[in-house]
PDB file of C-alpha atoms in Angstrom:
ATOM      1  CA  MET Y 959      23.255 -21.311 -13.928  1.00 59.00           C
ATOM      2  CA  ALA Y 960      26.068 -22.936 -15.870  1.00 62.00           C
ATOM      3  CA  LYS Y 961      29.521 -23.316 -14.387  1.00 70.00           C
ATOM      4  CA  ALA Y 962      32.268 -21.061 -15.742  1.00 67.00           C
ATOM      5  CA  GLY Y 963      34.179 -24.028 -17.170  1.00 71.00           C
ATOM      6  CA  MET Y 964      31.125 -25.319 -19.004  1.00 76.00           C
ATOM      7  CA  ARG Y 965      30.279 -22.169 -20.959  1.00 77.00           C
ATOM      8  CA  ARG Y 966      30.296 -22.304 -24.730  1.00 78.00           C
ATOM      9  CA  PRO Y 967      33.432 -20.857 -26.343  1.00 75.00           C
ATOM     10  CA  ASP Y 968      33.074 -17.779 -28.503  1.00 78.00           C
ATOM     11  CA  VAL Y 969      33.346 -18.726 -32.180  1.00 77.00           C
ATOM     12  CA  ASN Y 970      35.372 -15.604 -32.985  1.00 78.00           C
ATOM     13  CA  GLU Y 971      38.098 -16.339 -30.418  1.00 75.00           C
ATOM     14  CA  PRO Y 972      40.978 -18.648 -31.393  1.00 68.00           C
ATOM     15  CA  HIS Y 973      41.021 -21.876 -29.403  1.00 69.00           C
ATOM     16  CA  GLY Y 974      43.274 -24.916 -29.251  1.00 68.00           C
ATOM     17  CA  THR Y 975      46.199 -24.667 -31.646  1.00 65.00           C
ATOM     18  CA  GLU Y 976      44.668 -22.001 -33.873  1.00 63.00           C
ATOM     19  CA  SER Y 977      46.631 -19.284 -32.085  1.00 63.00           C
ATOM     20  CA  ASN Y 978      49.897 -20.887 -33.214  1.00 68.00           C
ATOM     21  CA  HIS Y 979      51.602 -19.430 -36.269  1.00 71.00           C
ATOM     22  CA  LYS Y 980      50.840 -21.185 -39.532  1.00 72.00           C
ATOM     23  CA  GLN Y 981      53.682 -22.768 -41.501  1.00 74.00           C
ATOM     24  CA  ARG Y 982      54.557 -20.915 -44.694  1.00 77.00           C
ATOM     25  CA  TYR Y 983      56.111 -23.092 -47.371  1.00 74.00           C
ATOM     26  CA  GLY Y 984      55.865 -23.500 -51.111  1.00 73.00           C
ATOM     27  CA  LYS Y 985      53.684 -25.938 -52.957  1.00 75.00           C
ATOM     28  CA  GLY Y 986      56.603 -28.266 -53.673  1.00 76.00           C
ATOM     29  CA  ASP Y 987      58.139 -29.656 -56.816  1.00 74.00           C
ATOM     30  CA  PRO Y 988      56.093 -30.135 -59.999  1.00 75.00           C
ATOM     31  CA  VAL Y 989      54.603 -33.578 -60.534  1.00 77.00           C
ATOM     32  CA  VAL Y 990      56.695 -36.048 -62.550  1.00 79.00           C
ATOM     33  CA  PRO Y 991      54.822 -37.243 -65.665  1.00 82.00           C
ATOM     34  CA  GLU Y 992      53.885 -40.916 -65.693  1.00 83.00           C
ATOM     35  CA  ILE Y 993      55.751 -43.345 -67.966  1.00 81.00           C
ATOM     36  CA  GLN Y 994      53.600 -44.406 -70.918  1.00 81.00           C
ATOM     37  CA  GLY Y 995      53.391 -47.276 -73.367  1.00 79.00           C
ATOM     38  CA  LYS Y 996      55.792 -50.236 -73.462  1.00 78.00           C
ATOM     39  CA  ALA Y 997      58.171 -48.622 -71.002  1.00 78.00           C
ATOM     40  CA  LYS Y 998      55.451 -48.814 -68.362  1.00 80.00           C
ATOM     41  CA  THR Y 999      54.160 -52.329 -69.022  1.00 78.00           C
ATOM     42  CA  GLY Y1000      57.292 -54.126 -70.257  1.00 74.00           C
ATOM     43  CA  ASN Y1001      59.852 -55.940 -68.124  1.00 77.00           C
ATOM     44  CA  LYS Y1002      62.873 -55.139 -70.285  1.00 77.00           C
ATOM     45  CA  LYS Y1003      65.767 -53.392 -68.511  1.00 77.00           C
ATOM     46  CA  ALA Y1004      66.963 -49.978 -69.657  1.00 72.00           C
ATOM     47  CA  GLY Y1005      70.147 -49.877 -71.720  1.00 74.00           C
ATOM     48  CA  PRO Y1006      73.301 -47.936 -70.816  1.00 78.00           C
ATOM     49  CA  ILE Y1007      73.495 -44.287 -71.764  1.00 71.00           C
TER      50      ILE Y1007
END
């Protein structure tokens, strides 16, 4: 007979950290579009506004 500590855990029971509450937060800010063309590849500094 198997020892009590060696028995297989039930798959329906939460184990480890699964019983902890999940974090609820938004998906974050929208992605910034990538710079295209000469602005991306050139080495010229931006002018004053």
